[in-house]
PDB file of C-alpha atoms in Angstrom:
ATOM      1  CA  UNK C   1      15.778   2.513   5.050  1.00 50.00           C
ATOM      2  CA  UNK C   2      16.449   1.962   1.665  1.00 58.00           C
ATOM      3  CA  UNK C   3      17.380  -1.647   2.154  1.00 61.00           C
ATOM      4  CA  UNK C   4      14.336  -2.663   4.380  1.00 61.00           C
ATOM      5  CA  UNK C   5      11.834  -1.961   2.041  1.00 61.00           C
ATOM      6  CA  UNK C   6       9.450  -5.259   3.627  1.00 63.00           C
ATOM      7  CA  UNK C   7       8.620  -5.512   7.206  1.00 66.00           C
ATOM      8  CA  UNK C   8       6.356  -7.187   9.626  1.00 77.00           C
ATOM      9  CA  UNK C   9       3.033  -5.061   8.575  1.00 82.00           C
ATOM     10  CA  UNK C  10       1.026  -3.956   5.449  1.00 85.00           C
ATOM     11  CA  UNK C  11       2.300  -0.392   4.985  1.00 87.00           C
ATOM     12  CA  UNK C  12      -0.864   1.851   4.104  1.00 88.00           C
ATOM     13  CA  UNK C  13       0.375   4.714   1.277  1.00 86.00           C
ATOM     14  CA  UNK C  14      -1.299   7.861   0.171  1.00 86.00           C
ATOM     15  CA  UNK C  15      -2.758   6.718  -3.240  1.00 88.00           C
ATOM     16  CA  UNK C  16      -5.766   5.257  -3.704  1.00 89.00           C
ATOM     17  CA  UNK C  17      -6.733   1.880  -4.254  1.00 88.00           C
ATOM     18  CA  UNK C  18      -8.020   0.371  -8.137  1.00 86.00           C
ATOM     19  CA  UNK C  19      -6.848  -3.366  -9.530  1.00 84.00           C
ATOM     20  CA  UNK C  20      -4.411  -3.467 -12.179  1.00 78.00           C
ATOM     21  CA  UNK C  21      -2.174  -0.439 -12.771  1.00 72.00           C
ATOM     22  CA  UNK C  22      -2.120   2.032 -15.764  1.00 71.00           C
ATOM     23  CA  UNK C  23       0.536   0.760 -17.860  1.00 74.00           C
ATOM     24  CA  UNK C  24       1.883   4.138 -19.151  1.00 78.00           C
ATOM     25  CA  UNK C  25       2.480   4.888 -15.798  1.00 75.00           C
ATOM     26  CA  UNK C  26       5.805   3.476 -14.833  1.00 71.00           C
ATOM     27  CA  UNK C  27       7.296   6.160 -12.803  1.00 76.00           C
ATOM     28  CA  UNK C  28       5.892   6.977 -10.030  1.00 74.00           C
ATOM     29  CA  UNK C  29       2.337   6.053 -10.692  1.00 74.00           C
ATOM     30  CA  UNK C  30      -0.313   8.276  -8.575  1.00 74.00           C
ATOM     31  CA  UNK C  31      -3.339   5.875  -8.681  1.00 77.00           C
ATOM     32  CA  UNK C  32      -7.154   6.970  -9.223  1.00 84.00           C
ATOM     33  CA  UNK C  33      -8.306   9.704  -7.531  1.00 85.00           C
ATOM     34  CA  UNK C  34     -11.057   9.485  -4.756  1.00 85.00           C
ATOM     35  CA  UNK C  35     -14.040   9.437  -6.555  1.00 84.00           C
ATOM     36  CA  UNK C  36     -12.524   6.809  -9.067  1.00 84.00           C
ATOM     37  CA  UNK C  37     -11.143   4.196  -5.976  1.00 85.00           C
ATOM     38  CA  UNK C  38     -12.731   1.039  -6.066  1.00 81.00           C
ATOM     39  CA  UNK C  39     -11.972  -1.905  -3.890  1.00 82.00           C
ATOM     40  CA  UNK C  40     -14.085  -4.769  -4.512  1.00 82.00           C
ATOM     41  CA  UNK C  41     -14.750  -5.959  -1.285  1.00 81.00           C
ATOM     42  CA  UNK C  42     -15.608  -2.777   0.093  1.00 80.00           C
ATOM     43  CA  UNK C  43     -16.896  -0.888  -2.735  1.00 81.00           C
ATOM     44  CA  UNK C  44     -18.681   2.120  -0.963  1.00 83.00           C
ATOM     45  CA  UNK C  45     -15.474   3.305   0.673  1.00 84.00           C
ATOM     46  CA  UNK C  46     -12.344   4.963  -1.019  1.00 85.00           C
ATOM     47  CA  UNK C  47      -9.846   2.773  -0.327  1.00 88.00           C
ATOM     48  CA  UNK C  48      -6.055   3.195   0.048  1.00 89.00           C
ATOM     49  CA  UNK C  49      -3.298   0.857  -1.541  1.00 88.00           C
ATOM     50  CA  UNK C  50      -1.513  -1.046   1.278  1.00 87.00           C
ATOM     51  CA  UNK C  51       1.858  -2.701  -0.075  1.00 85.00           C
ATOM     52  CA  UNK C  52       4.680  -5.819   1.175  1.00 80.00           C
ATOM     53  CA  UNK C  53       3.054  -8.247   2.926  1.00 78.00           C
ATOM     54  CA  UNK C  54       2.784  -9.495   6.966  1.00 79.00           C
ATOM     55  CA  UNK C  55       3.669 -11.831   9.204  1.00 76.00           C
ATOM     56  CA  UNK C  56       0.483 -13.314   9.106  1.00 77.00           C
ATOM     57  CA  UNK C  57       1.083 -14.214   5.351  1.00 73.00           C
ATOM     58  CA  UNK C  58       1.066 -17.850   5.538  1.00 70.00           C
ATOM     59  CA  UNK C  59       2.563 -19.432   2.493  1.00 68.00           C
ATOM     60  CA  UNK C  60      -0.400 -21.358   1.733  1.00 65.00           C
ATOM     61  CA  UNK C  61      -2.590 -18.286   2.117  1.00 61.00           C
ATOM     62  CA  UNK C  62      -0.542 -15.324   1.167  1.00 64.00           C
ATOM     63  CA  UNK C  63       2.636 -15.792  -1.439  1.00 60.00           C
ATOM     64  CA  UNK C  64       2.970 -12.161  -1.996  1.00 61.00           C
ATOM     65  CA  UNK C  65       5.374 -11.259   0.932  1.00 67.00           C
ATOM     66  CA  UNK C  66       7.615  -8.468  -1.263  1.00 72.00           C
ATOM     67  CA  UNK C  67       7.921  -4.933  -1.832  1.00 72.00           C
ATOM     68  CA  UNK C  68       5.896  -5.275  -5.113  1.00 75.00           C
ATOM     69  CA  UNK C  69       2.619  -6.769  -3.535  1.00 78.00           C
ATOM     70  CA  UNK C  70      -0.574  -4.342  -3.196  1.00 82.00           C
ATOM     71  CA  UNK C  71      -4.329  -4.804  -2.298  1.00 84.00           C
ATOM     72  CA  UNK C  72      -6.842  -2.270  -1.070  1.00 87.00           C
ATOM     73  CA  UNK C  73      -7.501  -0.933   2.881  1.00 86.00           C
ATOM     74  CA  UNK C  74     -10.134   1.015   3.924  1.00 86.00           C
ATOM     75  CA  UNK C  75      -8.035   3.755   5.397  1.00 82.00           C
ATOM     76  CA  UNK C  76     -10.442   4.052   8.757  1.00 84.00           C
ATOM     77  CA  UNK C  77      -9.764   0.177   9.833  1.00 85.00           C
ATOM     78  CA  UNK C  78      -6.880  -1.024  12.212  1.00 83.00           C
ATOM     79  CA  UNK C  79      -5.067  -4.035  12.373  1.00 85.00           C
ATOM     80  CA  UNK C  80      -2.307  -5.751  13.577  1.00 84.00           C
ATOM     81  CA  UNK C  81      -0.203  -6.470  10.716  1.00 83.00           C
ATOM     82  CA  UNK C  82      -0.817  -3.065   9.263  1.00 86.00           C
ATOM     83  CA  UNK C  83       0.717   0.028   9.701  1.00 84.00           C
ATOM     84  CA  UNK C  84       2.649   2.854   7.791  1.00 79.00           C
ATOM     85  CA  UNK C  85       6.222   3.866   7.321  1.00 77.00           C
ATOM     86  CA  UNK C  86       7.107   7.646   7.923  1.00 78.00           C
ATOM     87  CA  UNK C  87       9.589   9.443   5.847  1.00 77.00           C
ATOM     88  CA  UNK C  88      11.593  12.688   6.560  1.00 80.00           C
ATOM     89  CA  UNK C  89      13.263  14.618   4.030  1.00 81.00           C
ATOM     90  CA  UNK C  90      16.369  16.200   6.118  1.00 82.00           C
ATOM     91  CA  UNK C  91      16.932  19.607   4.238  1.00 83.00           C
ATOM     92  CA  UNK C  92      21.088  19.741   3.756  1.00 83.00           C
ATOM     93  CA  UNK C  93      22.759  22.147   5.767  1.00 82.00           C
ATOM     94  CA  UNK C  94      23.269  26.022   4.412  1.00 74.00           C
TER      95      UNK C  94
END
């Protein structure tokens, strides 16, 4: 829900992965497109933005447990701290 924005995995999203962000983008920011993803340590593959944090974030390793953190995935990789969150938009009632 609203309130649980951080849990216990990485949560892969739709955009696509670049560092930095665009700063006249500050709502809702869509990313690069496919052809313009670039994750350094993988730089042949488009990756996706994975954001929050995991429980394997040790503090001495990984101090950006929170909603705001992001690095790149490749998309076609598993893992155990990552995963994705599914949303439903309930339609109201006629």
């Amino acid at each position: 829900g609203l309130y649980d924005m951080i849990g216990n995995v990485w949560e892969v999203t739709s955009d696509f992965y670049a560092p930095g962000h665009d700063p006249n983008e500050q709502h809702d920011p869509q990313g690069p497109s496919e052809q313009a993803a670039f994750y350094p340590a993988n730089p042949h593959t488009p990756s996706r933005v994975m954001k929050g944090g995991s429980f394997l974030c040790a503090p001495n390793y990984c101090q950006r447990y929170r909603p705001s953190a992001r690095d790149g995935r490749d998309p076609t990789l598993g893992a155990s701290n990552v995963g994705f969150r599914l949303v439903y938009d309930h339609a109201p009632a006629a």
